[in-house]
Tab-separated table of N, CA and C in Angstrom:
chain	number	residue	atom	x	y	z
A	1	MET	N	113.530	83.211	93.251
A	1	MET	CA	114.233	84.462	93.065
A	1	MET	C	113.195	85.564	92.845
A	2	SER	N	113.342	86.685	93.534
A	2	SER	CA	112.388	87.781	93.403
A	2	SER	C	112.572	88.504	92.076
A	3	GLY	N	111.556	89.284	91.701
A	3	GLY	CA	111.642	90.071	90.483
A	3	GLY	C	112.799	91.051	90.515
A	4	VAL	N	113.057	91.631	91.683
A	4	VAL	CA	114.171	92.573	91.820
A	4	VAL	C	115.497	91.854	91.588
A	5	SER	N	115.633	90.656	92.135
A	5	SER	CA	116.867	89.884	91.932
A	5	SER	C	117.053	89.501	90.474
A	6	ARG	N	115.947	89.132	89.797
A	6	ARG	CA	116.032	88.797	88.367
A	6	ARG	C	116.490	90.018	87.568
A	7	LEU	N	115.929	91.177	87.889
A	7	LEU	CA	116.320	92.401	87.200
A	7	LEU	C	117.797	92.695	87.434
A	8	ALA	N	118.264	92.509	88.657
A	8	ALA	CA	119.678	92.757	88.970
A	8	ALA	C	120.588	91.852	88.156
A	9	ARG	N	120.158	90.642	87.884
A	9	ARG	CA	120.969	89.731	87.078
A	9	ARG	C	120.979	90.151	85.605
A	10	GLN	N	119.897	90.767	85.158
A	10	GLN	CA	119.794	91.188	83.754
A	10	GLN	C	120.526	92.492	83.483
A	11	ARG	N	120.679	93.326	84.482
A	11	ARG	CA	121.317	94.635	84.309
A	11	ARG	C	122.740	94.578	84.856
A	12	ARG	N	123.687	94.688	83.983
A	12	ARG	CA	125.092	94.542	84.354
A	12	ARG	C	125.491	95.460	85.516
A	13	PHE	N	125.014	96.709	85.512
A	13	PHE	CA	125.421	97.651	86.550
A	13	PHE	C	124.885	97.271	87.933
A	14	LEU	N	123.858	96.407	88.002
A	14	LEU	CA	123.325	95.961	89.289
A	14	LEU	C	123.906	94.626	89.747
A	15	PHE	N	124.469	93.867	88.814
A	15	PHE	CA	124.900	92.508	89.135
A	15	PHE	C	125.913	92.506	90.278
A	16	GLY	N	125.662	91.667	91.252
A	16	GLY	CA	126.572	91.532	92.385
A	16	GLY	C	126.360	92.575	93.479
A	17	ARG	N	125.421	93.463	93.300
A	17	ARG	CA	125.132	94.475	94.314
A	17	ARG	C	123.886	94.084	95.086
A	18	ARG	N	123.812	94.536	96.297
A	18	ARG	CA	122.616	94.280	97.102
A	18	ARG	C	121.475	95.127	96.561
A	19	THR	N	120.338	94.512	96.320
A	19	THR	CA	119.178	95.230	95.813
A	19	THR	C	118.000	95.000	96.744
A	20	MET	N	117.085	95.965	96.773
A	20	MET	CA	115.865	95.786	97.568
A	20	MET	C	114.745	96.595	96.939
A	21	TRP	N	113.539	96.175	97.203
A	21	TRP	CA	112.341	96.812	96.694
A	21	TRP	C	111.953	97.931	97.639
A	22	ILE	N	111.860	99.177	97.137
A	22	ILE	CA	111.480	100.298	97.991
A	22	ILE	C	110.238	101.021	97.470
A	23	PHE	N	109.666	100.525	96.400
A	23	PHE	CA	108.512	101.177	95.794
A	23	PHE	C	107.262	100.894	96.616
A	24	PRO	N	106.492	101.924	96.969
A	24	PRO	CA	105.267	101.678	97.745
A	24	PRO	C	104.215	100.976	96.893
A	25	LEU	N	103.436	100.140	97.513
A	25	LEU	CA	102.350	99.462	96.808
A	25	LEU	C	101.094	100.307	96.962
A	26	LEU	N	100.668	100.934	95.878
A	26	LEU	CA	99.553	101.862	95.889
A	26	LEU	C	98.453	101.357	94.978
A	27	GLY	N	97.242	101.796	95.254
A	27	GLY	CA	96.117	101.424	94.412
A	27	GLY	C	96.262	102.001	93.018
A	28	GLY	N	95.839	101.271	92.035
A	28	GLY	CA	95.922	101.732	90.658
A	28	GLY	C	94.738	102.590	90.285
A	29	CYS	N	94.659	102.915	89.033
A	29	CYS	CA	93.521	103.685	88.545
A	29	CYS	C	93.278	103.315	87.096
A	30	GLY	N	92.104	103.603	86.651
A	30	GLY	CA	91.785	103.344	85.258
A	30	GLY	C	90.600	104.192	84.846
A	31	LEU	N	90.568	104.568	83.613
A	31	LEU	CA	89.450	105.331	83.063
A	31	LEU	C	88.898	104.574	81.876
A	32	GLU	N	87.609	104.651	81.727
A	32	GLU	CA	87.000	104.035	80.557
A	32	GLU	C	87.417	104.830	79.325
A	33	PRO	N	87.758	104.157	78.249
A	33	PRO	CA	88.166	104.873	77.034
A	33	PRO	C	87.012	105.652	76.430
A	34	GLY	N	87.389	106.710	75.685
A	34	GLY	CA	86.408	107.407	74.878
A	34	GLY	C	85.876	108.711	75.432
A	35	PHE	N	86.505	109.313	76.450
A	35	PHE	CA	85.997	110.618	76.867
A	35	PHE	C	86.549	111.696	75.944
A	36	ASP	N	85.941	112.878	75.960
A	36	ASP	CA	86.202	113.916	74.957
A	36	ASP	C	87.680	114.251	74.787
A	37	ALA	N	88.385	114.465	75.894
A	37	ALA	CA	89.793	114.858	75.805
A	37	ALA	C	90.627	113.757	75.156
A	38	GLU	N	90.325	112.516	75.484
A	38	GLU	CA	91.066	111.397	74.894
A	38	GLU	C	90.831	111.335	73.379
A	39	ASP	N	89.596	111.502	72.980
A	39	ASP	CA	89.280	111.469	71.549
A	39	ASP	C	90.002	112.587	70.808
A	40	LEU	N	90.024	113.789	71.396
A	40	LEU	CA	90.710	114.910	70.767
A	40	LEU	C	92.213	114.667	70.703
A	41	PHE	N	92.801	114.158	71.804
A	41	PHE	CA	94.236	113.872	71.804
A	41	PHE	C	94.595	112.823	70.760
A	42	GLU	N	93.712	111.877	70.577
A	42	GLU	CA	93.951	110.866	69.541
A	42	GLU	C	94.104	111.525	68.175
A	43	GLY	N	93.225	112.477	67.885
A	43	GLY	CA	93.292	113.171	66.599
A	43	GLY	C	94.526	114.053	66.467
A	44	THR	N	94.854	114.820	67.506
A	44	THR	CA	96.029	115.698	67.419
A	44	THR	C	97.320	114.881	67.416
A	45	GLY	N	97.309	113.765	68.119
A	45	GLY	CA	98.480	112.884	68.107
A	45	GLY	C	98.715	112.272	66.742
A	46	GLN	N	97.629	111.873	66.079
A	46	GLN	CA	97.754	111.326	64.726
A	46	GLN	C	98.261	112.390	63.764
A	47	ALA	N	97.803	113.636	63.956
A	47	ALA	CA	98.259	114.726	63.083
A	47	ALA	C	99.755	114.985	63.283
A	48	ALA	N	100.226	114.920	64.509
A	48	ALA	CA	101.633	115.213	64.799
A	48	ALA	C	102.554	114.047	64.440
A	49	PHE	N	102.126	112.825	64.731
A	49	PHE	CA	102.990	111.653	64.542
A	49	PHE	C	102.745	110.920	63.225
A	50	SER	N	101.696	111.296	62.496
A	50	SER	CA	101.328	110.650	61.228
A	50	SER	C	101.091	109.148	61.391
A	51	ARG	N	100.567	108.783	62.538
A	51	ARG	CA	100.197	107.383	62.793
A	51	ARG	C	99.270	107.336	63.997
A	52	GLU	N	98.611	106.208	64.182
A	52	GLU	CA	97.737	106.026	65.331
A	52	GLU	C	98.562	105.973	66.608
A	53	LEU	N	98.053	106.586	67.673
A	53	LEU	CA	98.766	106.563	68.946
A	53	LEU	C	98.673	105.186	69.592
A	54	ALA	N	99.707	104.830	70.311
A	54	ALA	CA	99.714	103.571	71.050
A	54	ALA	C	99.195	103.823	72.456
A	55	SER	N	98.491	102.875	72.988
A	55	SER	CA	98.000	102.948	74.359
A	55	SER	C	98.517	101.729	75.096
A	56	PHE	N	98.992	101.918	76.312
A	56	PHE	CA	99.488	100.777	77.068
A	56	PHE	C	99.323	101.021	78.554
A	57	THR	N	99.338	99.959	79.308
A	57	THR	CA	99.257	100.011	80.758
A	57	THR	C	100.652	99.826	81.317
A	58	THR	N	100.978	100.596	82.316
A	58	THR	CA	102.297	100.482	82.927
A	58	THR	C	102.166	100.015	84.375
A	59	PRO	N	103.063	99.171	84.823
A	59	PRO	CA	103.006	98.723	86.216
A	59	PRO	C	103.616	99.742	87.173
A	60	GLY	N	104.196	100.802	86.652
A	60	GLY	CA	104.862	101.793	87.496
A	60	GLY	C	103.907	102.856	88.002
A	61	TYR	N	104.437	103.736	88.809
A	61	TYR	CA	103.668	104.836	89.387
A	61	TYR	C	103.470	105.935	88.361
A	62	LEU	N	102.275	106.441	88.244
A	62	LEU	CA	101.976	107.578	87.381
A	62	LEU	C	101.357	108.680	88.232
A	63	ASP	N	101.838	109.895	88.065
A	63	ASP	CA	101.275	111.018	88.808
A	63	ASP	C	99.786	111.190	88.531
A	64	GLY	N	99.365	110.815	87.330
A	64	GLY	CA	97.959	110.959	86.967
A	64	GLY	C	97.017	110.222	87.894
A	65	ARG	N	97.463	109.127	88.509
A	65	ARG	CA	96.581	108.374	89.400
A	65	ARG	C	96.166	109.191	90.612
A	66	VAL	N	97.002	110.151	91.040
A	66	VAL	CA	96.661	111.011	92.178
A	66	VAL	C	95.434	111.859	91.825
A	67	PHE	N	95.432	112.439	90.615
A	67	PHE	CA	94.297	113.261	90.184
A	67	PHE	C	93.038	112.420	90.030
A	68	VAL	N	93.175	111.209	89.482
A	68	VAL	CA	92.025	110.337	89.281
A	68	VAL	C	91.477	109.847	90.615
A	69	ASN	N	92.349	109.322	91.473
A	69	ASN	CA	91.895	108.691	92.714
A	69	ASN	C	91.513	109.683	93.806
A	70	TYR	N	92.198	110.803	93.890
A	70	TYR	CA	91.979	111.711	95.020
A	70	TYR	C	91.343	113.041	94.618
A	71	GLY	N	91.341	113.371	93.348
A	71	GLY	CA	90.752	114.626	92.905
A	71	GLY	C	89.543	114.448	92.019
A	72	ASN	N	89.211	113.191	91.721
A	72	ASN	CA	88.080	112.881	90.850
A	72	ASN	C	88.175	113.626	89.510
A	73	MET	N	89.409	113.687	88.957
A	73	MET	CA	89.646	114.371	87.684
A	73	MET	C	90.163	113.376	86.658
A	74	PRO	N	89.449	113.180	85.557
A	74	PRO	CA	89.982	112.323	84.502
A	74	PRO	C	91.338	112.862	84.045
A	75	THR	N	92.280	111.992	83.840
A	75	THR	CA	93.646	112.414	83.538
A	75	THR	C	94.227	111.558	82.432
A	76	LEU	N	94.886	112.207	81.490
A	76	LEU	CA	95.624	111.504	80.448
A	76	LEU	C	97.110	111.648	80.728
A	77	VAL	N	97.846	110.588	80.560
A	77	VAL	CA	99.302	110.635	80.671
A	77	VAL	C	99.830	110.456	79.256
A	78	TYR	N	100.607	111.408	78.825
A	78	TYR	CA	101.007	111.474	77.431
A	78	TYR	C	102.452	111.920	77.381
A	79	GLY	N	103.252	111.288	76.565
A	79	GLY	CA	104.636	111.729	76.528
A	79	GLY	C	105.435	111.155	75.385
A	80	THR	N	106.705	111.360	75.512
A	80	THR	CA	107.660	111.063	74.460
A	80	THR	C	107.954	109.574	74.327
A	81	VAL	N	108.599	109.243	73.229
A	81	VAL	CA	109.160	107.911	73.046
A	81	VAL	C	110.415	107.862	73.913
A	82	SER	N	110.499	106.874	74.770
A	82	SER	CA	111.616	106.830	75.718
A	82	SER	C	112.163	105.418	75.856
A	83	GLU	N	113.329	105.343	76.463
A	83	GLU	CA	113.964	104.057	76.752
A	83	GLU	C	114.515	104.088	78.170
A	84	ASN	N	114.472	102.956	78.823
A	84	ASN	CA	115.046	102.776	80.162
A	84	ASN	C	114.521	103.800	81.160
A	85	ASN	N	113.192	103.972	81.178
A	85	ASN	CA	112.585	104.959	82.071
A	85	ASN	C	113.054	104.795	83.511
A	86	HIS	N	113.440	105.893	84.112
A	86	HIS	CA	113.898	105.984	85.497
A	86	HIS	C	115.215	105.260	85.752
A	87	GLY	N	115.864	104.813	84.722
A	87	GLY	CA	117.179	104.190	84.872
A	87	GLY	C	118.276	105.236	84.807
A	88	PHE	N	119.475	104.837	85.138
A	88	PHE	CA	120.591	105.779	85.075
A	88	PHE	C	120.868	106.202	83.635
A	89	ASP	N	120.427	105.400	82.684
A	89	ASP	CA	120.644	105.702	81.271
A	89	ASP	C	119.332	106.023	80.547
A	90	GLU	N	118.366	106.602	81.283
A	90	GLU	CA	117.092	106.990	80.685
A	90	GLU	C	117.323	108.002	79.574
A	91	ARG	N	116.525	107.897	78.519
A	91	ARG	CA	116.656	108.843	77.417
A	91	ARG	C	115.345	108.917	76.637
A	92	VAL	N	115.188	110.032	75.924
A	92	VAL	CA	114.008	110.225	75.081
A	92	VAL	C	114.449	110.592	73.679
A	93	SER	N	113.575	110.373	72.741
A	93	SER	CA	113.799	110.753	71.360
A	93	SER	C	113.508	112.249	71.220
A	94	VAL	N	114.490	113.021	70.758
A	94	VAL	CA	114.299	114.461	70.580
A	94	VAL	C	113.187	114.724	69.566
A	95	GLU	N	113.131	113.945	68.517
A	95	GLU	CA	112.073	114.122	67.520
A	95	GLU	C	110.697	113.882	68.140
A	96	SER	N	110.595	112.920	69.065
A	96	SER	CA	109.297	112.686	69.693
A	96	SER	C	108.926	113.841	70.632
A	97	VAL	N	109.915	114.538	71.213
A	97	VAL	CA	109.626	115.735	72.014
A	97	VAL	C	108.983	116.793	71.114
A	98	ARG	N	109.541	116.984	69.934
A	98	ARG	CA	108.972	117.957	68.979
A	98	ARG	C	107.536	117.574	68.598
A	99	LYS	N	107.339	116.304	68.300
A	99	LYS	CA	106.007	115.857	67.885
A	99	LYS	C	105.000	115.937	69.032
A	100	CYS	N	105.424	115.611	70.248
A	100	CYS	CA	104.526	115.737	71.406
A	100	CYS	C	104.154	117.199	71.638
A	101	THR	N	105.121	118.091	71.487
A	101	THR	CA	104.857	119.520	71.645
A	101	THR	C	103.830	119.984	70.620
A	102	LYS	N	103.981	119.546	69.379
A	102	LYS	CA	103.024	119.904	68.324
A	102	LYS	C	101.640	119.354	68.649
A	103	SER	N	101.582	118.104	69.082
A	103	SER	CA	100.312	117.476	69.407
A	103	SER	C	99.620	118.207	70.553
A	104	MET	N	100.379	118.553	71.584
A	104	MET	CA	99.794	119.260	72.735
A	104	MET	C	99.325	120.658	72.346
A	105	ALA	N	100.086	121.347	71.493
A	105	ALA	CA	99.676	122.677	71.033
A	105	ALA	C	98.382	122.586	70.226
A	106	LEU	N	98.287	121.608	69.338
A	106	LEU	CA	97.061	121.408	68.563
A	106	LEU	C	95.883	121.078	69.484
A	107	PHE	N	96.139	120.227	70.486
A	107	PHE	CA	95.095	119.866	71.450
A	107	PHE	C	94.595	121.108	72.186
A	108	LEU	N	95.519	121.894	72.735
A	108	LEU	CA	95.123	123.079	73.510
A	108	LEU	C	94.371	124.093	72.651
A	109	ALA	N	94.849	124.304	71.440
A	109	ALA	CA	94.171	125.253	70.551
A	109	ALA	C	92.738	124.801	70.277
A	110	SER	N	92.553	123.534	70.001
A	110	SER	CA	91.223	123.011	69.711
A	110	SER	C	90.345	123.007	70.961
A	111	TRP	N	90.884	122.541	72.085
A	111	TRP	CA	90.136	122.444	73.342
A	111	TRP	C	89.654	123.826	73.796
A	112	CYS	N	90.499	124.845	73.562
A	112	CYS	CA	90.170	126.204	74.012
A	112	CYS	C	89.411	127.007	72.957
A	113	GLY	N	89.148	126.410	71.806
A	113	GLY	CA	88.326	127.070	70.790
A	113	GLY	C	89.068	128.067	69.911
A	114	VAL	N	90.391	127.951	69.832
A	114	VAL	CA	91.160	128.865	68.974
A	114	VAL	C	90.897	128.487	67.523
A	115	ARG	N	90.617	129.479	66.703
A	115	ARG	CA	90.348	129.253	65.287
A	115	ARG	C	91.305	130.095	64.439
A	116	GLU	N	91.645	129.609	63.269
A	116	GLU	CA	92.495	130.375	62.355
A	116	GLU	C	91.767	131.621	61.872
A	117	GLY	N	92.573	132.681	61.647
A	117	GLY	CA	92.040	133.898	61.044
A	117	GLY	C	91.332	134.711	62.011
């Protein structure tokens, strides 16, 4: 049984429907940890979320890979706490939107050299 068929059996709304894989198989990307922007985001994320940020690898498509692979630009993908990404019932935590906004504002202010006073 294919992975798509297994998923269809696990998701009630797909069960009994014809399913097929339409996602293109594209090369992945990866960056070595520890570049300046990542280190700064780690600090601003901890300030906003009051905890260490989680890092994980996703098997799905990320827009950031286009910048890394074709533009030679290091890219961070950063976002909200979410559930059922790209599903019909996808959702995000509103509180995590607020915290991500705070973290990004702190990052931009620091990266651009904005100082208080």
